[in-house]
């Protein structure tokens, strides 16, 4: 018979390879990234070893069990009150001293702990070695050397977890030196909580406020009566001069001092300058002179490669889908399918669906791998470092640069990533402004408009010019993010910018194969699947609206006619506004809706070239003014349905969800009206 499943919590500092260890042990495919704050929610997986099942919980990275950001509090509460049977603390071999402080705290709370010294291969390249045998003796728990990226040490880690589960709880072999008052309070806490030292230490190493007691009561760790006694004890500590803040400082200093002492005994380095390469690259990427220009140049190169590479695959996919459409139509004719049903399925659903795929897939398949390569190399946190001054001047947090970068992939993911920001005020600013940078759903629309209307004086298409314009359009989203953040910071969300710690990970050689697979399946296929899910029923809806007539007018034209005055005021038309409204489930279907509305027979036509598509739009009144206003409103309009639901979940407020909907829309409308006025004057 199989034994009862054991719950093992996977803890560690940010960017030590926790998610990589999680994937290696469980076989899961959780996304990993070379930057801190990547894991912003709890992930669980299972694995079996020697006839026993283990549930592994990957919690957000944290530097200490003292509360900080919402994610660090989640990690703290799970370790202290989650009922874990054992813990695995992942440490970075190249900076062990900083990691050991958390390891010591976790061991104090969960005696059955295994320390996994990860990234030993990277440490070896820097000339750093760790004496894991001596470290195990000092800590009193098993220590496993590992390189999770290539699977080294994972079998030993499974065995070590199984051993600690079958043994008596261990205790620290070293003494944590704390002031006598706190030591005495810890002893009283142990008696109040049924002599449970792990809970006593858990409460001892936190702030010592009533919120911690309430959290312990919620998880059944203490009763209300004992909670009152705990509060009384903490009040006595405060009257003796040990406030919650001082307790935190004393405990942090004690664990940090002990971590430094242990690290000095077990870590050796054969190189005088182990981080020579990283320092050299940082002098380029983080310099006040070259940092921002290099960042902009890299960004423009990525945009140019996206534009250049997307054209030919899009045309090839379009041609293949056209041939497949002819085959499907012929098969339906032979099968005797009614003509009305055939038109609905082929002219409505199929053509809309294939248009989304042929236009959306190529740019995503290029942009996401390039973006993931920069992430894997460790460049994304450098972007946050470079933009920190800009965000501080805007009254926001520099970490918002990271969540903004996440929004380039998906605004919903960017909103979720805002959990890494400690300050509630700054976190809310980041949530409300995340949709000012375009997500992948808006990229195909932006690229299509730029490709059609950015031409040289002789009427030819310039790929270099198109890439540059695309880069400038995206940068305008960054500028608007800063401006709106400043507006919020000086009005409804006033406050001083908070300080924070930003870890700059080491530069790593990207795993190109894994990057391609991860970007393809975790991002491209996922987002494309979501777009297709929305495009298929929307194609049917738009076909019906374009073919069902009332008093000689189709439903599509009736609704667009109502919006026509507003559209003209913004330099657009009613069809475009209606397309954005109907595209609320997914931005990717905006252009297909526009095309279907422009066609008298209510379906998409074959577009053999970008020039043909441009001629179709021009025939329906599009000019350079329309293209510019279209780009502006594509950049700045309400977030999609998925993002709105995510904002509602993250903020817990319909009011802030409504603000996040109205704010970018208002900016887009005002900018479109301004651009329209400008074109009218010139």
PDB file of N, CA and C in Angstrom, residues 186-265:
ATOM      1  N   UNK A 186      10.425  33.850  23.532  1.00  0.00           N
ATOM      2  CA  UNK A 186      10.285  32.656  22.696  1.00  0.00           C
ATOM      3  C   UNK A 186       9.963  31.432  23.538  1.00  0.00           C
ATOM      4  N   UNK A 187      10.592  31.349  24.703  1.00  0.00           N
ATOM      5  CA  UNK A 187      10.320  30.210  25.591  1.00  0.00           C
ATOM      6  C   UNK A 187       8.867  30.226  26.064  1.00  0.00           C
ATOM      7  N   UNK A 188       8.363  31.425  26.409  1.00  0.00           N
ATOM      8  CA  UNK A 188       6.963  31.530  26.826  1.00  0.00           C
ATOM      9  C   UNK A 188       6.021  31.194  25.674  1.00  0.00           C
ATOM     10  N   UNK A 189       6.383  31.631  24.478  1.00  0.00           N
ATOM     11  CA  UNK A 189       5.561  31.319  23.311  1.00  0.00           C
ATOM     12  C   UNK A 189       5.460  29.813  23.104  1.00  0.00           C
ATOM     13  N   UNK A 190       6.583  29.112  23.300  1.00  0.00           N
ATOM     14  CA  UNK A 190       6.586  27.660  23.118  1.00  0.00           C
ATOM     15  C   UNK A 190       5.616  26.988  24.079  1.00  0.00           C
ATOM     16  N   UNK A 191       5.511  27.516  25.303  1.00  0.00           N
ATOM     17  CA  UNK A 191       4.587  26.937  26.276  1.00  0.00           C
ATOM     18  C   UNK A 191       3.137  27.270  25.927  1.00  0.00           C
ATOM     19  N   UNK A 192       2.921  28.486  25.423  1.00  0.00           N
ATOM     20  CA  UNK A 192       1.559  28.891  25.085  1.00  0.00           C
ATOM     21  C   UNK A 192       1.001  28.117  23.900  1.00  0.00           C
ATOM     22  N   UNK A 193       1.875  27.666  23.000  1.00  0.00           N
ATOM     23  CA  UNK A 193       1.398  26.964  21.793  1.00  0.00           C
ATOM     24  C   UNK A 193       1.743  25.486  21.911  1.00  0.00           C
ATOM     25  N   UNK A 194       1.323  24.896  23.010  1.00  0.00           N
ATOM     26  CA  UNK A 194       1.487  23.452  23.219  1.00  0.00           C
ATOM     27  C   UNK A 194       2.935  23.009  23.066  1.00  0.00           C
ATOM     28  N   UNK A 195       3.859  23.883  23.407  1.00  0.00           N
ATOM     29  CA  UNK A 195       5.267  23.507  23.325  1.00  0.00           C
ATOM     30  C   UNK A 195       5.780  23.350  21.918  1.00  0.00           C
ATOM     31  N   UNK A 196       5.041  23.867  20.932  1.00  0.00           N
ATOM     32  CA  UNK A 196       5.463  23.721  19.538  1.00  0.00           C
ATOM     33  C   UNK A 196       6.540  24.734  19.207  1.00  0.00           C
ATOM     34  N   UNK A 197       7.764  24.292  19.170  1.00  0.00           N
ATOM     35  CA  UNK A 197       8.873  25.221  18.952  1.00  0.00           C
ATOM     36  C   UNK A 197       8.815  25.830  17.561  1.00  0.00           C
ATOM     37  N   UNK A 198       8.337  25.069  16.572  1.00  0.00           N
ATOM     38  CA  UNK A 198       8.322  25.615  15.221  1.00  0.00           C
ATOM     39  C   UNK A 198       7.371  26.803  15.125  1.00  0.00           C
ATOM     40  N   UNK A 199       6.213  26.723  15.796  1.00  0.00           N
ATOM     41  CA  UNK A 199       5.301  27.853  15.778  1.00  0.00           C
ATOM     42  C   UNK A 199       5.833  28.989  16.635  1.00  0.00           C
ATOM     43  N   UNK A 200       6.500  28.641  17.736  1.00  0.00           N
ATOM     44  CA  UNK A 200       7.060  29.680  18.593  1.00  0.00           C
ATOM     45  C   UNK A 200       8.093  30.496  17.826  1.00  0.00           C
ATOM     46  N   UNK A 201       8.957  29.785  17.136  1.00  0.00           N
ATOM     47  CA  UNK A 201       9.989  30.494  16.373  1.00  0.00           C
ATOM     48  C   UNK A 201       9.362  31.235  15.208  1.00  0.00           C
ATOM     49  N   UNK A 202       8.307  30.639  14.606  1.00  0.00           N
ATOM     50  CA  UNK A 202       7.641  31.318  13.490  1.00  0.00           C
ATOM     51  C   UNK A 202       7.112  32.678  13.922  1.00  0.00           C
ATOM     52  N   UNK A 203       6.467  32.725  15.094  1.00  0.00           N
ATOM     53  CA  UNK A 203       5.954  33.997  15.575  1.00  0.00           C
ATOM     54  C   UNK A 203       7.079  34.908  16.052  1.00  0.00           C
ATOM     55  N   UNK A 204       8.134  34.302  16.580  1.00  0.00           N
ATOM     56  CA  UNK A 204       9.244  35.098  17.109  1.00  0.00           C
ATOM     57  C   UNK A 204       9.948  35.880  16.017  1.00  0.00           C
ATOM     58  N   UNK A 205      10.080  35.286  14.830  1.00  0.00           N
ATOM     59  CA  UNK A 205      10.891  35.939  13.805  1.00  0.00           C
ATOM     60  C   UNK A 205      10.098  36.906  12.950  1.00  0.00           C
ATOM     61  N   UNK A 206       8.815  37.093  13.288  1.00  0.00           N
ATOM     62  CA  UNK A 206       8.016  38.051  12.519  1.00  0.00           C
ATOM     63  C   UNK A 206       7.856  39.351  13.290  1.00  0.00           C
ATOM     64  N   UNK A 207       7.039  40.257  12.759  1.00  0.00           N
ATOM     65  CA  UNK A 207       6.979  41.604  13.327  1.00  0.00           C
ATOM     66  C   UNK A 207       6.511  41.648  14.766  1.00  0.00           C
ATOM     67  N   UNK A 208       5.717  40.681  15.160  1.00  0.00           N
ATOM     68  CA  UNK A 208       5.195  40.720  16.511  1.00  0.00           C
ATOM     69  C   UNK A 208       3.945  41.571  16.635  1.00  0.00           C
ATOM     70  N   UNK A 209       3.190  41.742  15.549  1.00  0.00           N
ATOM     71  CA  UNK A 209       1.971  42.546  15.634  1.00  0.00           C
ATOM     72  C   UNK A 209       0.745  41.640  15.691  1.00  0.00           C
ATOM     73  N   UNK A 210      -0.395  42.231  15.931  1.00  0.00           N
ATOM     74  CA  UNK A 210      -1.620  41.452  16.087  1.00  0.00           C
ATOM     75  C   UNK A 210      -2.018  40.754  14.792  1.00  0.00           C
ATOM     76  N   UNK A 211      -1.577  41.297  13.645  1.00  0.00           N
ATOM     77  CA  UNK A 211      -1.911  40.672  12.373  1.00  0.00           C
ATOM     78  C   UNK A 211      -1.351  39.274  12.258  1.00  0.00           C
ATOM     79  N   UNK A 212      -0.144  39.075  12.801  1.00  0.00           N
ATOM     80  CA  UNK A 212       0.459  37.740  12.780  1.00  0.00           C
ATOM     81  C   UNK A 212      -0.346  36.779  13.638  1.00  0.00           C
ATOM     82  N   UNK A 213      -0.794  37.262  14.801  1.00  0.00           N
ATOM     83  CA  UNK A 213      -1.607  36.419  15.676  1.00  0.00           C
ATOM     84  C   UNK A 213      -2.907  36.029  14.979  1.00  0.00           C
ATOM     85  N   UNK A 214      -3.526  36.998  14.313  1.00  0.00           N
ATOM     86  CA  UNK A 214      -4.776  36.719  13.601  1.00  0.00           C
ATOM     87  C   UNK A 214      -4.568  35.679  12.513  1.00  0.00           C
ATOM     88  N   UNK A 215      -3.432  35.789  11.804  1.00  0.00           N
ATOM     89  CA  UNK A 215      -3.144  34.816  10.752  1.00  0.00           C
ATOM     90  C   UNK A 215      -2.954  33.433  11.353  1.00  0.00           C
ATOM     91  N   UNK A 216      -2.275  33.360  12.496  1.00  0.00           N
ATOM     92  CA  UNK A 216      -2.076  32.071  13.157  1.00  0.00           C
ATOM     93  C   UNK A 216      -3.409  31.485  13.604  1.00  0.00           C
ATOM     94  N   UNK A 217      -4.311  32.333  14.129  1.00  0.00           N
ATOM     95  CA  UNK A 217      -5.639  31.866  14.540  1.00  0.00           C
ATOM     96  C   UNK A 217      -6.432  31.354  13.341  1.00  0.00           C
ATOM     97  N   UNK A 218      -6.338  32.064  12.217  1.00  0.00           N
ATOM     98  CA  UNK A 218      -7.085  31.674  11.019  1.00  0.00           C
ATOM     99  C   UNK A 218      -6.677  30.287  10.547  1.00  0.00           C
ATOM    100  N   UNK A 219      -5.395  29.963  10.697  1.00  0.00           N
ATOM    101  CA  UNK A 219      -4.910  28.653  10.260  1.00  0.00           C
ATOM    102  C   UNK A 219      -4.957  27.605  11.372  1.00  0.00           C
ATOM    103  N   UNK A 220      -5.584  27.967  12.506  1.00  0.00           N
ATOM    104  CA  UNK A 220      -5.723  26.997  13.585  1.00  0.00           C
ATOM    105  C   UNK A 220      -4.463  26.762  14.375  1.00  0.00           C
ATOM    106  N   UNK A 221      -3.484  27.672  14.254  1.00  0.00           N
ATOM    107  CA  UNK A 221      -2.224  27.471  14.971  1.00  0.00           C
ATOM    108  C   UNK A 221      -2.361  27.812  16.452  1.00  0.00           C
ATOM    109  N   UNK A 222      -3.200  28.787  16.778  1.00  0.00           N
ATOM    110  CA  UNK A 222      -3.439  29.152  18.174  1.00  0.00           C
ATOM    111  C   UNK A 222      -4.922  29.415  18.342  1.00  0.00           C
ATOM    112  N   UNK A 223      -5.398  29.274  19.591  1.00  0.00           N
ATOM    113  CA  UNK A 223      -6.788  29.586  19.882  1.00  0.00           C
ATOM    114  C   UNK A 223      -6.921  31.068  20.190  1.00  0.00           C
ATOM    115  N   UNK A 224      -8.172  31.532  20.243  1.00  0.00           N
ATOM    116  CA  UNK A 224      -8.394  32.951  20.530  1.00  0.00           C
ATOM    117  C   UNK A 224      -7.881  33.300  21.919  1.00  0.00           C
ATOM    118  N   UNK A 225      -8.106  32.393  22.881  1.00  0.00           N
ATOM    119  CA  UNK A 225      -7.647  32.664  24.246  1.00  0.00           C
ATOM    120  C   UNK A 225      -6.134  32.786  24.290  1.00  0.00           C
ATOM    121  N   UNK A 226      -5.454  31.854  23.639  1.00  0.00           N
ATOM    122  CA  UNK A 226      -3.999  31.922  23.618  1.00  0.00           C
ATOM    123  C   UNK A 226      -3.523  33.120  22.809  1.00  0.00           C
ATOM    124  N   UNK A 227      -4.307  33.479  21.800  1.00  0.00           N
ATOM    125  CA  UNK A 227      -3.957  34.662  21.028  1.00  0.00           C
ATOM    126  C   UNK A 227      -3.936  35.902  21.895  1.00  0.00           C
ATOM    127  N   UNK A 228      -4.887  35.973  22.863  1.00  0.00           N
ATOM    128  CA  UNK A 228      -4.890  37.111  23.779  1.00  0.00           C
ATOM    129  C   UNK A 228      -3.649  37.098  24.660  1.00  0.00           C
ATOM    130  N   UNK A 229      -3.250  35.900  25.091  1.00  0.00           N
ATOM    131  CA  UNK A 229      -2.038  35.798  25.903  1.00  0.00           C
ATOM    132  C   UNK A 229      -0.802  36.199  25.094  1.00  0.00           C
ATOM    133  N   UNK A 230      -0.794  35.793  23.822  1.00  0.00           N
ATOM    134  CA  UNK A 230       0.326  36.174  22.952  1.00  0.00           C
ATOM    135  C   UNK A 230       0.380  37.689  22.784  1.00  0.00           C
ATOM    136  N   UNK A 231      -0.784  38.285  22.603  1.00  0.00           N
ATOM    137  CA  UNK A 231      -0.823  39.738  22.452  1.00  0.00           C
ATOM    138  C   UNK A 231      -0.310  40.422  23.709  1.00  0.00           C
ATOM    139  N   UNK A 232      -0.686  39.869  24.870  1.00  0.00           N
ATOM    140  CA  UNK A 232      -0.204  40.434  26.131  1.00  0.00           C
ATOM    141  C   UNK A 232       1.307  40.316  26.232  1.00  0.00           C
ATOM    142  N   UNK A 233       1.836  39.166  25.803  1.00  0.00           N
ATOM    143  CA  UNK A 233       3.287  38.965  25.838  1.00  0.00           C
ATOM    144  C   UNK A 233       3.996  39.960  24.922  1.00  0.00           C
ATOM    145  N   UNK A 234       3.467  40.150  23.730  1.00  0.00           N
ATOM    146  CA  UNK A 234       4.069  41.093  22.789  1.00  0.00           C
ATOM    147  C   UNK A 234       3.976  42.528  23.302  1.00  0.00           C
ATOM    148  N   UNK A 235       2.886  42.818  24.036  1.00  0.00           N
ATOM    149  CA  UNK A 235       2.759  44.155  24.626  1.00  0.00           C
ATOM    150  C   UNK A 235       3.830  44.377  25.679  1.00  0.00           C
ATOM    151  N   UNK A 236       4.141  43.344  26.465  1.00  0.00           N
ATOM    152  CA  UNK A 236       5.207  43.469  27.467  1.00  0.00           C
ATOM    153  C   UNK A 236       6.552  43.689  26.793  1.00  0.00           C
ATOM    154  N   UNK A 237       6.756  43.000  25.657  1.00  0.00           N
ATOM    155  CA  UNK A 237       8.005  43.199  24.918  1.00  0.00           C
ATOM    156  C   UNK A 237       8.113  44.645  24.426  1.00  0.00           C
ATOM    157  N   UNK A 238       6.987  45.169  23.960  1.00  0.00           N
ATOM    158  CA  UNK A 238       7.011  46.539  23.442  1.00  0.00           C
ATOM    159  C   UNK A 238       7.274  47.543  24.553  1.00  0.00           C
ATOM    160  N   UNK A 239       6.695  47.289  25.742  1.00  0.00           N
ATOM    161  CA  UNK A 239       6.938  48.191  26.864  1.00  0.00           C
ATOM    162  C   UNK A 239       8.386  48.133  27.321  1.00  0.00           C
ATOM    163  N   UNK A 240       9.058  47.008  27.037  1.00  0.00           N
ATOM    164  CA  UNK A 240      10.476  46.874  27.382  1.00  0.00           C
ATOM    165  C   UNK A 240      11.377  47.458  26.302  1.00  0.00           C
ATOM    166  N   UNK A 241      10.770  48.070  25.301  1.00  0.00           N
ATOM    167  CA  UNK A 241      11.562  48.713  24.251  1.00  0.00           C
ATOM    168  C   UNK A 241      11.722  47.884  22.999  1.00  0.00           C
ATOM    169  N   UNK A 242      11.057  46.715  22.955  1.00  0.00           N
ATOM    170  CA  UNK A 242      11.175  45.842  21.787  1.00  0.00           C
ATOM    171  C   UNK A 242       9.873  45.917  20.984  1.00  0.00           C
ATOM    172  N   UNK A 243       9.784  46.938  20.164  1.00  0.00           N
ATOM    173  CA  UNK A 243       8.629  47.074  19.276  1.00  0.00           C
ATOM    174  C   UNK A 243       8.728  46.032  18.163  1.00  0.00           C
ATOM    175  N   UNK A 244       7.629  45.921  17.392  1.00  0.00           N
ATOM    176  CA  UNK A 244       7.654  44.952  16.296  1.00  0.00           C
ATOM    177  C   UNK A 244       8.784  45.208  15.332  1.00  0.00           C
ATOM    178  N   UNK A 245       9.054  46.484  15.040  1.00  0.00           N
ATOM    179  CA  UNK A 245      10.130  46.829  14.109  1.00  0.00           C
ATOM    180  C   UNK A 245      11.491  46.449  14.672  1.00  0.00           C
ATOM    181  N   UNK A 246      11.679  46.678  15.983  1.00  0.00           N
ATOM    182  CA  UNK A 246      12.979  46.348  16.579  1.00  0.00           C
ATOM    183  C   UNK A 246      13.179  44.839  16.645  1.00  0.00           C
ATOM    184  N   UNK A 247      12.093  44.113  16.940  1.00  0.00           N
ATOM    185  CA  UNK A 247      12.205  42.648  16.947  1.00  0.00           C
ATOM    186  C   UNK A 247      12.638  42.155  15.576  1.00  0.00           C
ATOM    187  N   UNK A 248      12.016  42.722  14.538  1.00  0.00           N
ATOM    188  CA  UNK A 248      12.389  42.336  13.173  1.00  0.00           C
ATOM    189  C   UNK A 248      13.858  42.625  12.909  1.00  0.00           C
ATOM    190  N   UNK A 249      14.310  43.819  13.316  1.00  0.00           N
ATOM    191  CA  UNK A 249      15.709  44.193  13.089  1.00  0.00           C
ATOM    192  C   UNK A 249      16.658  43.269  13.833  1.00  0.00           C
ATOM    193  N   UNK A 250      16.314  42.954  15.084  1.00  0.00           N
ATOM    194  CA  UNK A 250      17.185  42.089  15.891  1.00  0.00           C
ATOM    195  C   UNK A 250      17.273  40.686  15.294  1.00  0.00           C
ATOM    196  N   UNK A 251      16.114  40.167  14.899  1.00  0.00           N
ATOM    197  CA  UNK A 251      16.092  38.820  14.338  1.00  0.00           C
ATOM    198  C   UNK A 251      16.819  38.773  12.998  1.00  0.00           C
ATOM    199  N   UNK A 252      16.578  39.782  12.154  1.00  0.00           N
ATOM    200  CA  UNK A 252      17.255  39.844  10.859  1.00  0.00           C
ATOM    201  C   UNK A 252      18.758  39.907  11.034  1.00  0.00           C
ATOM    202  N   UNK A 253      19.202  40.760  11.971  1.00  0.00           N
ATOM    203  CA  UNK A 253      20.638  40.886  12.222  1.00  0.00           C
ATOM    204  C   UNK A 253      21.233  39.581  12.737  1.00  0.00           C
ATOM    205  N   UNK A 254      20.482  38.876  13.601  1.00  0.00           N
ATOM    206  CA  UNK A 254      20.987  37.621  14.163  1.00  0.00           C
ATOM    207  C   UNK A 254      21.165  36.558  13.089  1.00  0.00           C
ATOM    208  N   UNK A 255      20.146  36.403  12.245  1.00  0.00           N
ATOM    209  CA  UNK A 255      20.233  35.400  11.188  1.00  0.00           C
ATOM    210  C   UNK A 255      21.283  35.782  10.141  1.00  0.00           C
ATOM    211  N   UNK A 256      21.373  37.062   9.803  1.00  0.00           N
ATOM    212  CA  UNK A 256      22.364  37.499   8.819  1.00  0.00           C
ATOM    213  C   UNK A 256      23.781  37.284   9.330  1.00  0.00           C
ATOM    214  N   UNK A 257      23.994  37.575  10.610  1.00  0.00           N
ATOM    215  CA  UNK A 257      25.320  37.380  11.200  1.00  0.00           C
ATOM    216  C   UNK A 257      25.715  35.912  11.194  1.00  0.00           C
ATOM    217  N   UNK A 258      24.762  35.063  11.556  1.00  0.00           N
ATOM    218  CA  UNK A 258      25.044  33.629  11.570  1.00  0.00           C
ATOM    219  C   UNK A 258      25.280  33.111  10.154  1.00  0.00           C
ATOM    220  N   UNK A 259      24.499  33.602   9.190  1.00  0.00           N
ATOM    221  CA  UNK A 259      24.676  33.181   7.795  1.00  0.00           C
ATOM    222  C   UNK A 259      26.061  33.556   7.292  1.00  0.00           C
ATOM    223  N   UNK A 260      26.527  34.762   7.626  1.00  0.00           N
ATOM    224  CA  UNK A 260      27.860  35.202   7.205  1.00  0.00           C
ATOM    225  C   UNK A 260      28.949  34.328   7.819  1.00  0.00           C
ATOM    226  N   UNK A 261      28.754  33.964   9.076  1.00  0.00           N
ATOM    227  CA  UNK A 261      29.740  33.129   9.762  1.00  0.00           C
ATOM    228  C   UNK A 261      29.833  31.742   9.120  1.00  0.00           C
ATOM    229  N   UNK A 262      28.672  31.162   8.825  1.00  0.00           N
ATOM    230  CA  UNK A 262      28.661  29.826   8.218  1.00  0.00           C
ATOM    231  C   UNK A 262      29.256  29.880   6.816  1.00  0.00           C
ATOM    232  N   UNK A 263      28.867  30.883   6.038  1.00  0.00           N
ATOM    233  CA  UNK A 263      29.364  30.997   4.667  1.00  0.00           C
ATOM    234  C   UNK A 263      30.884  31.134   4.634  1.00  0.00           C
ATOM    235  N   UNK A 264      31.452  31.845   5.587  1.00  0.00           N
ATOM    236  CA  UNK A 264      32.909  32.019   5.610  1.00  0.00           C
ATOM    237  C   UNK A 264      33.641  30.703   5.838  1.00  0.00           C
ATOM    238  N   UNK A 265      32.957  29.728   6.436  1.00  0.00           N
ATOM    239  CA  UNK A 265      33.585  28.435   6.732  1.00  0.00           C
ATOM    240  C   UNK A 265      33.420  27.422   5.610  1.00  0.00           C
TER     241      UNK A 265
END
